[in-house]
Coordinates of C-alpha atoms and ligand atoms in Angstrom, one line a residue:
M1 CA -14.8 9.4 -15.2
P2 CA -12.0 10.7 -16.5
P3 CA -10.6 9.0 -19.6
R4 CA -8.5 6.2 -18.8
T5 CA -4.9 6.9 -19.5
T6 CA -1.0 5.8 -19.6
G7 CA 2.0 7.8 -18.6
V8 CA 5.9 7.3 -17.5
C9 CA 8.6 8.2 -15.1
Y10 CA 10.9 10.2 -16.5
Y11 CA 14.5 11.8 -15.3
P12 CA 15.2 14.8 -17.9
E13 CA 18.4 15.2 -15.4
H14 CA 19.8 12.3 -16.4
W15 CA 20.2 12.9 -20.3
P16 CA 21.7 15.2 -22.0
E17 CA 19.2 18.2 -23.1
D18 CA 19.2 17.6 -26.9
Q19 CA 17.8 13.9 -26.3
W20 CA 14.6 15.7 -24.7
P21 CA 12.3 16.3 -27.4
E22 CA 13.0 12.8 -29.0
D23 CA 12.3 11.3 -25.9
A24 CA 9.4 13.2 -25.8
A25 CA 8.3 12.8 -29.3
R26 CA 8.5 8.9 -28.9
M27 CA 6.4 9.2 -26.0
V28 CA 3.5 10.6 -27.7
A29 CA 3.6 8.2 -30.4
A30 CA 3.6 5.5 -28.1
G31 CA 0.3 6.7 -27.0
L32 CA 1.1 7.9 -23.6
T33 CA -0.3 11.0 -21.7
W34 CA 1.4 11.3 -18.7
V35 CA 5.1 12.0 -17.8
R36 CA 6.0 12.1 -14.1
I37 CA 9.5 14.2 -13.3
G38 CA 11.6 15.4 -10.4
E39 CA 10.9 13.3 -7.4
F40 CA 14.9 13.5 -7.1
A41 CA 16.2 16.1 -8.2
W42 CA 17.1 18.3 -5.4
S43 CA 20.5 18.7 -5.8
R44 CA 20.0 19.7 -9.4
I45 CA 16.9 22.5 -8.3
E46 CA 19.5 23.7 -5.7
P47 CA 22.7 22.4 -6.1
R48 CA 23.5 24.9 -2.8
P49 CA 21.8 26.5 0.0
G50 CA 19.7 29.0 -1.8
A51 CA 21.4 29.0 -5.3
F52 CA 19.1 27.5 -7.5
D53 CA 18.9 26.6 -11.2
F54 CA 15.0 26.2 -12.5
G55 CA 16.5 26.7 -15.5
W56 CA 16.9 23.3 -16.7
L57 CA 13.6 22.0 -15.3
D58 CA 11.8 25.0 -16.8
R59 CA 12.8 24.1 -19.9
A60 CA 12.1 20.4 -19.4
I61 CA 8.4 20.8 -19.2
D62 CA 8.2 23.0 -22.0
V63 CA 9.6 20.3 -24.0
L64 CA 7.6 17.5 -22.4
G65 CA 4.3 20.2 -22.7
A66 CA 4.7 21.1 -25.9
A67 CA 5.0 17.8 -27.2
G68 CA 1.4 17.7 -25.7
L69 CA 2.2 15.6 -22.6
K70 CA 0.9 16.1 -19.1
V71 CA 3.5 16.7 -16.5
I72 CA 3.3 15.1 -12.7
L73 CA 5.7 17.1 -11.0
G74 CA 7.4 15.4 -7.9
T75 CA 8.4 17.2 -4.4
P76 CA 12.0 15.7 -3.6
T77 CA 11.8 15.7 -1.0
A78 CA 13.1 12.3 -0.2
T79 CA 16.4 12.6 -1.6
P80 CA 17.7 15.7 0.2
P81 CA 21.0 16.7 -1.0
H82 CA 24.2 16.6 1.2
W83 CA 24.4 20.2 1.9
V84 CA 20.8 19.7 3.8
L85 CA 22.2 17.4 6.2
D86 CA 25.4 19.8 6.4
K87 CA 23.0 22.0 8.1
H88 CA 21.3 19.6 9.8
P89 CA 23.4 16.8 11.1
D90 CA 20.9 15.4 13.3
M91 CA 17.8 14.7 11.0
L92 CA 19.0 11.3 9.9
A93 CA 16.5 8.6 10.4
V94 CA 18.1 5.9 13.3
D95 CA 17.2 2.6 13.2
A96 CA 16.0 0.7 16.0
A97 CA 19.9 -0.3 16.8
G98 CA 20.6 3.3 17.6
K99 CA 22.6 4.0 13.8
P100 CA 22.4 6.4 11.9
R101 CA 20.7 5.7 8.3
K102 CA 23.4 7.8 6.1
F103 CA 23.6 10.0 3.1
G104 CA 24.0 7.7 0.0
S105 CA 21.4 6.4 -1.0
R106 CA 17.4 8.0 -0.5
R107 CA 15.2 8.5 2.0
H108 CA 18.1 9.6 4.7
Y109 CA 15.6 11.9 6.5
C110 CA 13.3 11.5 9.6
F111 CA 9.8 12.4 9.8
S112 CA 9.9 14.5 13.2
H113 CA 12.8 16.4 12.3
R114 CA 11.9 20.2 13.0
G115 CA 14.7 21.5 10.5
Y116 CA 14.5 19.1 7.6
R117 CA 10.7 19.9 7.6
D118 CA 11.6 23.7 7.4
E119 CA 13.9 23.0 4.3
C120 CA 10.8 20.8 2.8
Y121 CA 8.3 23.4 3.2
R122 CA 10.8 26.0 2.0
I123 CA 11.6 23.9 -1.5
V124 CA 8.3 23.2 -2.0
T125 CA 7.0 26.5 -1.7
L126 CA 9.2 27.4 -4.6
L127 CA 8.2 24.9 -6.7
G128 CA 4.3 25.5 -5.6
E129 CA 5.1 29.7 -6.4
R130 CA 7.0 28.7 -9.8
Y131 CA 5.2 26.1 -11.5
G132 CA 1.8 26.3 -9.3
K133 CA 0.0 27.5 -12.3
N134 CA 2.1 26.4 -15.2
P135 CA -0.3 25.2 -17.8
H136 CA 1.7 22.0 -18.9
I137 CA 1.5 20.7 -14.9
H138 CA -1.4 18.7 -14.3
A139 CA -1.2 17.3 -11.3
W140 CA 1.7 17.0 -8.4
Q141 CA 3.4 13.7 -6.4
I142 CA 4.1 14.5 -3.5
D143 CA 7.4 12.5 -2.5
N144 CA 8.2 9.4 -3.2
E145 CA 6.7 5.8 -1.5
Y146 CA 6.2 6.8 2.1
G147 CA 8.0 4.2 4.4
C148 CA 10.3 2.9 1.8
H149 CA 13.3 1.4 3.0
D150 CA 11.5 0.5 6.1
T151 CA 11.8 4.3 7.0
T152 CA 8.7 5.0 9.0
V153 CA 10.0 4.4 12.5
S154 CA 13.1 6.5 13.6
Y155 CA 14.5 6.5 16.9
S156 CA 16.3 9.5 16.4
S157 CA 16.1 12.3 19.4
A158 CA 14.2 14.3 17.5
A159 CA 11.2 11.2 17.1
R160 CA 11.9 10.8 20.9
D161 CA 11.1 14.5 21.6
A162 CA 8.2 14.6 19.3
F163 CA 7.3 11.2 21.1
R164 CA 7.1 12.5 24.3
D165 CA 4.7 15.8 22.6
W166 CA 1.9 13.3 21.2
C167 CA 2.2 11.4 24.5
A168 CA 1.2 14.5 26.3
Q169 CA -1.4 15.5 24.3
R170 CA -3.0 12.1 23.9
Y171 CA -2.6 11.1 27.5
Q172 CA -2.3 14.6 29.5
S173 CA -0.3 13.0 32.4
A174 CA 2.3 10.9 33.1
D175 CA -0.8 8.9 35.4
A176 CA -3.1 9.0 32.8
L177 CA -0.5 7.1 30.7
N178 CA 0.6 4.5 33.6
R179 CA -3.1 3.2 33.8
A180 CA -3.7 3.5 30.1
W181 CA -0.7 1.4 29.6
G182 CA -0.6 -0.8 32.5
N183 CA 2.8 0.2 33.9
V184 CA 2.7 -1.1 36.9
F185 CA 3.9 -4.5 35.3
W186 CA 7.5 -4.4 36.4
S187 CA 7.8 -1.3 37.8
M188 CA 7.3 0.9 34.6
E189 CA 5.7 3.7 35.9
Y190 CA 6.7 7.5 35.0
D191 CA 6.6 10.3 37.4
E192 CA 7.0 12.8 34.0
I193 CA 6.0 12.2 30.4
D194 CA 9.8 13.4 29.6
D195 CA 10.9 10.4 31.4
I196 CA 9.7 8.3 28.6
D197 CA 12.1 6.9 25.8
L198 CA 11.2 5.5 22.4
P199 CA 11.1 1.2 23.0
N200 CA 14.1 0.4 21.5
L201 CA 16.8 -0.9 23.1
T202 CA 15.1 -2.2 26.1
V203 CA 16.7 -5.6 28.1
T204 CA 13.8 -7.8 26.3
E205 CA 10.4 -6.6 25.1
P206 CA 9.1 -3.2 25.7
N207 CA 5.5 -2.8 26.8
P208 CA 3.5 -4.1 24.0
A209 CA 1.2 -0.9 24.5
H210 CA 4.2 1.4 24.4
V211 CA 5.1 0.1 21.3
L212 CA 1.7 0.5 19.6
A213 CA 1.9 4.0 20.8
F214 CA 5.1 4.7 18.9
R215 CA 3.5 3.3 15.5
R216 CA 0.8 5.4 16.2
F217 CA 2.8 8.3 16.9
S218 CA 4.9 7.2 13.7
S219 CA 2.4 6.6 11.5
D220 CA 1.1 10.1 12.5
Q221 CA 4.2 11.9 11.8
V222 CA 4.1 10.6 8.2
V223 CA 0.5 12.1 8.0
S224 CA 1.9 15.6 9.3
F225 CA 4.9 15.6 6.8
N226 CA 2.4 15.0 3.9
K227 CA 0.0 17.7 5.0
L228 CA 2.9 20.0 5.5
Q229 CA 3.3 19.9 1.8
A230 CA 0.0 19.6 0.7
D231 CA -1.4 22.7 2.5
V232 CA 1.6 24.7 0.8
L233 CA 0.8 23.2 -2.8
R234 CA -2.9 23.7 -2.4
K235 CA -2.1 27.7 -1.6
H236 CA -0.6 27.8 -5.6
T237 CA -2.7 25.4 -7.6
D238 CA -5.8 23.8 -8.1
R239 CA -4.0 20.9 -9.7
P240 CA -4.8 16.7 -8.1
L241 CA -2.5 15.9 -5.3
I242 CA -1.0 12.1 -5.3
H243 CA 1.4 10.1 -2.9
N244 CA 2.5 7.2 -4.7
Y245 CA 2.3 4.1 -2.3
M246 CA 4.1 1.0 -2.3
G247 CA 2.7 -2.7 -2.1
R248 CA 2.7 -4.4 1.4
E249 CA 3.5 -1.4 2.8
L250 CA 1.4 -0.9 6.4
A251 CA 3.7 0.9 8.8
F252 CA 1.4 4.4 8.6
D253 CA -2.1 4.7 8.1
H254 CA -2.3 5.2 4.4
F255 CA -6.1 6.1 4.6
A256 CA -4.8 9.1 7.4
V257 CA -2.5 10.0 4.5
G258 CA -4.6 9.9 1.6
A259 CA -7.5 12.2 3.5
D260 CA -5.0 15.1 2.7
L261 CA -4.5 14.3 -1.2
D262 CA -6.4 14.1 -4.5
I263 CA -5.9 10.8 -5.9
A264 CA -4.2 7.8 -4.6
S265 CA -1.5 6.2 -6.5
W266 CA 0.8 3.0 -6.2
D267 CA 3.8 1.1 -7.6
S268 CA 3.5 -2.2 -8.5
Y269 CA 6.1 -4.5 -9.3
P270 CA 4.3 -8.0 -9.4
I271 CA 7.4 -10.2 -10.0
G272 CA 9.4 -8.9 -7.1
F273 CA 6.6 -8.8 -5.1
L274 CA 6.4 -12.4 -6.1
S275 CA 9.9 -13.1 -5.6
D276 CA 10.3 -11.2 -1.8
R277 CA 7.2 -9.9 -0.6
I278 CA 4.6 -13.0 0.1
E279 CA 4.3 -16.0 1.5
A280 CA 3.6 -18.7 -1.1
S281 CA 4.6 -22.6 -1.8
A282 CA 7.5 -22.6 -4.1
D283 CA 5.9 -24.2 -6.7
H284 CA 3.3 -21.2 -6.8
K285 CA 6.1 -19.0 -7.1
A286 CA 7.7 -20.8 -9.9
H287 CA 4.1 -21.6 -11.8
F288 CA 3.6 -17.4 -11.5
L289 CA 7.7 -17.0 -11.7
R290 CA 7.1 -14.2 -15.0
Q291 CA 3.6 -13.0 -14.2
G292 CA 3.4 -12.0 -10.6
D293 CA 1.1 -13.4 -7.8
P294 CA -2.7 -13.5 -9.6
D295 CA -4.1 -11.5 -6.7
M296 CA -1.2 -9.2 -5.0
Q297 CA -1.9 -6.5 -7.6
A298 CA -5.8 -6.6 -7.9
F299 CA -5.6 -6.5 -3.4
H300 CA -3.4 -3.6 -4.1
H301 CA -5.6 -2.0 -6.6
D302 CA -9.1 -2.6 -4.3
I303 CA -6.9 -0.9 -1.2
Y304 CA -5.8 2.4 -3.3
R305 CA -9.1 2.4 -4.7
A306 CA -10.3 3.2 -1.1
V307 CA -7.5 5.1 -0.4
G308 CA -8.4 7.4 -2.8
R309 CA -11.8 7.8 -1.6
G310 CA -12.3 6.2 -5.8
R311 CA -9.6 8.1 -7.3
W312 CA -6.6 6.2 -7.8
W313 CA -3.8 5.7 -10.2
V314 CA -0.6 3.4 -10.5
M315 CA 2.1 5.7 -10.5
E316 CA 5.3 2.8 -11.9
Q317 CA 4.5 -0.2 -13.5
Q318 CA 6.8 -2.9 -13.7
P319 CA 8.1 -2.9 -17.5
G320 CA 10.5 -5.4 -17.4
P321 CA 13.1 -7.2 -15.1
V322 CA 13.8 -5.1 -11.7
N323 CA 17.0 -4.7 -10.0
W324 CA 15.8 -4.9 -6.2
A325 CA 14.4 -8.7 -5.6
P326 CA 16.6 -11.6 -4.7
Y327 CA 15.8 -13.0 -8.1
N328 CA 14.6 -10.6 -11.3
P329 CA 13.2 -12.9 -13.6
A330 CA 11.2 -11.5 -17.0
P331 CA 8.0 -10.7 -17.6
L332 CA 5.7 -13.1 -20.1
P333 CA 5.3 -11.2 -23.5
G334 CA 1.7 -9.8 -22.5
M335 CA 2.2 -9.4 -18.7
A336 CA 3.0 -5.6 -19.4
R337 CA 0.0 -5.8 -20.7
L338 CA -2.0 -7.4 -18.7
W339 CA -1.1 -5.5 -15.8
A340 CA -2.2 -2.4 -17.0
H341 CA -5.8 -3.6 -17.9
E342 CA -6.0 -4.9 -14.8
A343 CA -5.7 -2.0 -12.6
F344 CA -8.3 -0.4 -15.8
A345 CA -10.3 -2.7 -14.8
H346 CA -10.0 -2.1 -10.9
G347 CA -11.0 1.1 -11.4
A348 CA -7.5 3.2 -12.6
E349 CA -7.4 6.6 -14.5
A350 CA -4.2 6.3 -15.1
V351 CA -1.2 3.5 -15.3
C352 CA 2.3 4.8 -15.6
Y353 CA 5.2 3.1 -16.6
F354 CA 8.5 3.3 -14.5
R355 CA 10.8 3.9 -15.9
W356 CA 11.6 5.8 -19.6
R357 CA 15.1 4.6 -20.5
Q358 CA 16.8 2.3 -18.4
A359 CA 20.1 3.8 -17.0
S360 CA 23.1 2.9 -17.6
F361 CA 24.7 4.0 -13.9
A362 CA 24.1 4.0 -10.0
Q363 CA 21.8 1.5 -8.3
E364 CA 19.5 1.0 -10.7
Q365 CA 21.4 0.2 -14.0
Q366 CA 20.2 -3.2 -14.1
H367 CA 16.3 -2.0 -13.6
A368 CA 14.7 -2.3 -17.3
G369 CA 12.6 0.6 -18.8
L370 CA 10.6 0.9 -22.2
L371 CA 13.9 1.9 -23.4
R372 CA 16.9 0.2 -23.1
P373 CA 19.8 2.4 -21.9
D374 CA 21.3 2.3 -25.5
S375 CA 17.9 4.2 -26.3
A376 CA 16.6 1.0 -28.4
D377 CA 12.9 0.0 -27.5
A378 CA 13.1 -2.4 -24.6
P379 CA 9.7 -4.7 -25.1
A380 CA 7.5 -3.3 -22.7
L381 CA 7.2 -0.4 -25.1
A382 CA 4.8 -2.1 -27.7
E383 CA 2.7 -3.4 -25.2
A384 CA 2.5 0.3 -23.6
A385 CA 1.8 1.5 -27.1
Q386 CA -0.6 -1.5 -27.6
V387 CA -2.4 -0.6 -24.3
A388 CA -3.3 3.1 -25.4
R389 CA -4.3 2.0 -28.2
E390 CA -7.0 -0.2 -26.6
L391 CA -7.9 2.4 -24.2
A392 CA -8.7 4.8 -27.0
D393 CA -10.8 1.8 -28.4
F394 CA -12.7 0.5 -25.5
P395 CA -15.6 2.2 -24.9
E396 CA -16.1 3.6 -21.7
T397 CA -16.1 1.1 -18.7
G398 CA -17.5 2.6 -15.1
T399 CA -16.2 1.0 -11.3
A400 CA -18.5 -1.1 -10.2
T401 CA -19.4 -1.0 -6.4
A402 CA -18.9 -4.7 -5.2
R403 CA -21.2 -6.5 -3.2
V404 CA -18.3 -8.0 -0.7
A405 CA -16.4 -6.0 1.5
L406 CA -13.3 -6.8 3.0
V407 CA -12.4 -4.5 6.5
F408 CA -8.9 -3.1 6.4
D409 CA -7.1 -1.4 9.1
Y410 CA -3.3 -0.2 9.3
A411 CA -3.5 0.0 12.9
S412 CA -3.7 -4.0 13.0
A413 CA -0.9 -4.2 10.9
W414 CA 0.6 -2.6 14.3
A415 CA -0.7 -4.7 17.0
W416 CA -0.2 -7.7 15.8
E417 CA 3.2 -6.8 14.7
T418 CA 3.9 -5.6 18.2
Q419 CA 2.5 -9.0 19.9
P420 CA 1.6 -11.7 17.0
Q421 CA 1.7 -14.6 19.7
G422 CA 2.7 -16.7 16.8
A423 CA 5.7 -16.1 14.5
D424 CA 3.4 -16.4 11.2
F425 CA 0.3 -14.1 12.7
D426 CA 1.2 -11.2 10.3
Y427 CA -2.2 -9.1 9.7
F428 CA -1.4 -8.4 5.6
R429 CA -1.0 -12.4 5.3
L430 CA -4.4 -13.0 7.0
T431 CA -6.1 -10.1 4.9
F432 CA -4.7 -11.3 1.7
A433 CA -5.3 -14.8 2.6
T434 CA -9.1 -13.8 3.1
Y435 CA -8.5 -11.5 -0.2
R436 CA -7.2 -14.7 -2.2
A437 CA -10.5 -17.1 -1.1
L438 CA -12.5 -14.1 -2.5
R439 CA -11.0 -13.9 -5.7
R440 CA -11.0 -17.8 -6.3
A441 CA -14.4 -17.6 -6.1
G442 CA -14.4 -15.4 -8.8
L443 CA -15.7 -12.0 -7.0
S444 CA -14.7 -8.3 -6.9
V445 CA -14.0 -6.8 -4.0
D446 CA -14.2 -3.7 -2.1
V447 CA -11.9 -2.7 0.5
V448 CA -13.3 -0.7 3.1
N449 CA -11.5 1.5 6.4
A450 CA -12.4 -0.1 9.7
T451 CA -13.7 3.3 10.2
G452 CA -15.8 3.2 6.5
D453 CA -19.2 2.6 5.5
I454 CA -20.5 -1.2 5.2
L455 CA -23.9 -1.0 4.9
G456 CA -24.2 -1.1 1.3
Y457 CA -22.6 -4.1 1.3
D458 CA -24.1 -8.0 0.8
L459 CA -21.1 -9.5 2.6
I460 CA -18.3 -7.9 4.9
L461 CA -15.4 -9.6 6.1
A462 CA -13.3 -8.7 9.0
P463 CA -10.4 -10.8 9.8
G464 CA -7.7 -9.7 12.3
I465 CA -9.4 -6.4 13.0
A466 CA -7.3 -5.6 16.5
T467 CA -10.0 -2.9 18.0
L468 CA -13.3 -2.9 16.1
P469 CA -14.6 0.8 15.7
Q470 CA -17.6 1.6 17.6
S471 CA -18.8 2.9 14.1
L472 CA -18.1 -0.5 12.9
L473 CA -20.0 -2.5 15.9
D474 CA -23.1 0.4 15.4
Q475 CA -23.6 -0.5 11.7
L476 CA -23.1 -4.4 12.6
A477 CA -25.8 -4.3 14.6
R478 CA -27.8 -3.0 11.9
F479 CA -25.9 -5.3 8.9
K480 CA -28.8 -6.7 6.9
G481 CA -26.1 -8.6 5.0
T482 CA -24.2 -11.6 6.2
A483 CA -21.0 -10.5 8.3
L484 CA -17.8 -13.1 9.1
I485 CA -15.9 -11.3 11.7
G486 CA -12.4 -12.8 12.8
P487 CA -10.0 -14.9 13.3
R488 CA -8.5 -12.0 16.4
S489 CA -10.9 -9.6 15.7
N490 CA -11.9 -7.1 18.3
A491 CA -9.5 -8.7 20.4
K492 CA -7.6 -5.6 21.8
T493 CA -8.1 -2.4 23.5
P494 CA -6.8 0.7 21.4
E495 CA -4.4 0.5 24.4
M496 CA -3.3 -2.8 23.5
A497 CA -5.0 -4.6 26.6
I498 CA -7.1 -7.7 26.9
P499 CA -10.7 -6.2 27.3
V500 CA -13.3 -7.7 29.9
P501 CA -15.6 -8.9 29.2
L502 CA -13.8 -10.7 26.9
P503 CA -13.6 -10.5 23.2
P504 CA -15.1 -10.8 20.7
N505 CA -18.2 -8.6 22.0
L506 CA -20.1 -8.4 19.0
P507 CA -23.8 -7.1 18.7
G508 CA -26.2 -10.2 20.0
L509 CA -23.4 -12.8 19.3
D510 CA -23.0 -15.1 22.6
A511 CA -19.6 -16.2 22.6
V512 CA -16.5 -15.5 24.9
V513 CA -13.0 -16.3 23.7
S514 CA -11.3 -18.1 26.5
L515 CA -8.3 -18.6 25.2
V516 CA -6.3 -18.3 22.2
E517 CA -3.5 -20.6 20.7
S518 CA -1.0 -20.2 17.9
L519 CA -0.2 -23.1 15.6
P520 CA 3.4 -23.7 14.2
P521 CA 3.6 -24.2 10.1
G522 CA 2.4 -28.2 9.6
T523 CA -0.2 -28.4 12.1
T524 CA -3.7 -27.4 12.0
V525 CA -7.0 -27.9 14.0
P526 CA -9.1 -30.1 11.1
L527 CA -12.8 -28.7 10.9
E528 CA -15.8 -31.2 10.7
Q529 CA -17.1 -29.9 7.6
G530 CA -14.1 -29.7 6.0
G531 CA -10.7 -27.7 5.5
A532 CA -8.6 -26.9 8.8
F533 CA -7.9 -23.6 10.9
A534 CA -3.8 -23.2 10.7
H535 CA -1.4 -20.6 12.5
W536 CA -4.0 -20.0 14.6
F537 CA -6.8 -20.9 16.7
E538 CA -9.1 -19.6 19.7
H539 CA -11.4 -21.8 22.0
L540 CA -14.4 -20.5 22.1
D541 CA -17.1 -20.6 24.8
S542 CA -20.5 -20.1 23.3
A543 CA -24.3 -21.5 23.0
A544 CA -24.2 -20.4 19.5
V545 CA -21.5 -22.4 17.8
S546 CA -22.7 -23.3 14.5
E547 CA -19.8 -25.0 12.9
T548 CA -17.6 -26.9 15.0
T549 CA -13.8 -28.4 14.9
A550 CA -13.4 -32.3 13.7
D551 CA -13.2 -33.0 18.2
G552 CA -16.2 -31.4 18.3
R553 CA -14.8 -27.9 19.5
P554 CA -16.6 -24.4 18.3
A555 CA -15.3 -23.2 15.3
I556 CA -17.8 -20.5 14.3
A557 CA -20.1 -19.0 16.3
S558 CA -23.5 -17.1 15.0
A559 CA -26.2 -14.9 15.8
G560 CA -28.2 -14.7 12.8
K561 CA -25.8 -13.8 10.1
L562 CA -23.3 -12.3 11.9
H563 CA -20.3 -15.1 11.9
Y564 CA -17.3 -15.5 14.1
L565 CA -14.5 -17.0 13.0
A566 CA -12.9 -19.0 15.9
G567 CA -9.6 -19.6 13.4
W568 CA -7.4 -18.8 10.6
P569 CA -8.8 -21.1 7.7
D570 CA -6.6 -22.9 5.4
E571 CA -7.5 -22.6 1.3
A572 CA -10.2 -25.5 1.8
A573 CA -11.8 -23.9 4.7
F574 CA -11.9 -20.7 2.8
D575 CA -13.2 -21.6 -0.4
R576 CA -15.7 -23.6 1.5
I577 CA -16.7 -21.1 4.0
I578 CA -17.4 -18.5 1.5
A579 CA -18.7 -20.1 -0.8
G580 CA -21.7 -20.8 1.9
A581 CA -21.6 -17.0 3.1
C582 CA -22.1 -15.8 -0.6
A583 CA -25.0 -18.7 -1.7
A584 CA -26.8 -17.4 1.8
V585 CA -27.1 -13.9 0.4
G586 CA -27.5 -14.4 -3.2
I587 CA -24.3 -13.9 -4.8
E588 CA -22.8 -16.1 -7.0
T589 CA -19.5 -17.7 -6.8
I590 CA -17.6 -19.2 -9.8
A591 CA -14.7 -21.8 -8.6
L592 CA -11.9 -20.3 -10.7
P593 CA -8.9 -22.5 -12.3
E594 CA -5.7 -21.6 -10.9
G595 CA -4.6 -18.2 -12.6
L596 CA -7.9 -17.2 -14.1
R597 CA -8.8 -14.2 -12.4
I598 CA -12.6 -12.1 -13.1
R599 CA -12.8 -8.5 -12.4
D600 CA -16.3 -7.0 -13.3
T601 CA -17.0 -3.4 -13.8
T602 CA -20.4 -1.6 -15.0
T603 CA -20.5 -2.7 -18.4
H604 CA -17.8 -5.1 -18.7
R605 CA -16.1 -8.7 -17.2
F606 CA -12.7 -9.2 -17.6
W607 CA -10.7 -12.1 -17.6
F608 CA -7.1 -12.2 -16.7
N609 CA -5.1 -15.2 -17.1
Y610 CA -2.2 -14.9 -15.1
S611 CA -1.4 -18.5 -16.4
P612 CA 2.2 -19.2 -18.1
E613 CA -0.4 -21.7 -20.3
D614 CA -3.9 -21.3 -22.1
I615 CA -6.8 -22.2 -20.0
T616 CA -10.2 -22.5 -21.6
F617 CA -13.1 -22.4 -19.0
R618 CA -16.7 -22.1 -19.7
G619 CA -16.3 -22.5 -23.4
L620 CA -14.1 -19.5 -23.6
T621 CA -9.8 -19.6 -24.0
H622 CA -7.8 -17.2 -22.4
K623 CA -4.3 -17.0 -23.8
A624 CA -1.4 -17.3 -21.4
A625 CA -0.2 -14.0 -20.2
G626 CA -3.7 -12.4 -21.8
V627 CA -6.8 -10.5 -21.0
T628 CA -9.9 -10.8 -22.8
W629 CA -13.5 -8.6 -21.9
Q630 CA -17.1 -9.6 -23.0
T631 CA -20.0 -7.4 -21.6
M632 CA -22.1 -8.2 -18.6
Ligands
GAL701 C1 9.8 2.5 -6.4 C2 10.6 3.8 -6.9 C3 10.9 4.2 -8.1 C4 12.8 3.0 -8.3 C5 11.5 2.1 -8.5 C6 12.3 0.8 -8.5 O1 10.3 1.9 -5.3 O2 9.6 4.8 -6.3 O3 12.2 5.8 -7.2 O4 13.6 2.9 -7.2 O5 11.3 1.4 -6.8 O6 11.6 -0.8 -9.2

């Protein structure tokens, strides 16, 4: 396992050149190993078409490298300069209302635009040729945060043309497409694939099969856009290729993008996410205001460990208040350290802070860095330095394979966004609720792609997987552990229709979903053994009922250790069901106090206290916003 290291995101083009050596020296003094640069610098690399200025970038890399830092060089394709747009006026993404998403911020491109892809090919080739063998460059980041600002889906004419090609490949003929989508409904049949438009601006909802196909296509466009750059870079460098993914971003299949890269990374903004990216009570948000949600980071660490096939980083770690959430409180002292150690406990190879110096200009001037705008130390700098010292002193600790796995599938997020059938049926929300329940029970969890391997686990959970891949069904038939499938799993065909025979169609399980209902907030279906279903309840016809609702209807159907869950458990029901499932396979659970979380490595148990108060639990006192570790 590579040594665990820290780093920082730096923008040499934002600062006078004579400041670079001192910046680099201070980074080294803080124990940082990595410095990521260049990902937004296109206008300074190529100020006019074909007119290049690599001199400043050469010198920046030299200064940073000479100081002993390892450079991660970003490809600048998230921020094409204005002249690129002048050359390709139709390269902008178009929103669902048909309006172009204009120049003046970033990510102003449509993934399908061929001319823009050619520009990317050209600039990435030049960067690869120039820096591919540079000894100071130890990794590459491709683009920046695919999907950020809702940019995966575009309704441009470039997207429409590419979607028709995609449909022609997938369905081969208009007849086959009509049958697959059920276009006889409302006389939506097409004579030609070239008659198909994008599923926006329709009078009422478009055919969900059409929407799901478009979502798959949109994801594939991200995959091929990324691959185009990866293929170019591979010709020139043998350094690892990385992309920085996001929190709660499901619009493209990260497993598919990750297959073309060496390392997955993600950008972790715990306090911003608590404020604007998760559903939780006002009390919960107040309690964790300056710490972030105790499970949100861990969930993404586990997802991206899977996306990176074991190799993953945090590319951007929040160091202080951000600028972009509705409210932006400052982290409690200790949290910048806790977040970093938590990432390492989940197997991160590196944690890089965003950013070095707070900018005094432009969009992110209110976003903290490790330095203030006047170059004085900001509070997180000392914590970053402490983490680096602790890593240097700390014995190696390997990433353990968990006994419990959560099956995860991006296409299911698109399916349920397309046809939620209840205002709060959201795939991320359901999987995160499941993950939280596992973590409340003190469990370390692996995330597994729906097409991945489950046979090594003792307990797997697969909530909300719209279509269970045949490979998963085959494994389930042989699986020796306990499987909790559902709710709403295997509920659709790949073309977004209800399968007949009716779901869930699980090996050996005598159960049929005869009807589904969604439940508004505040209403539940209480369960006989405690807790309730909320949001979602399925009526099961089954002769294999193992648990019922309080009024005697099937809640869980089972065949041996395979269980189908007919609803979305609330916290009490989840805690009970998970404790029972773990007991059945001999996995110890620990009912943790609110805010205290565990992660086991091969050598140590780490405890993270996300609470603003000290917690004493089982004889150990955990400091507020603190992390402790003990040998296993
Ligand atoms: C990330 C992005 C960075 C910066 C940061 C601010 O989403 O990659 O460039 O904008 O957010 O929190």
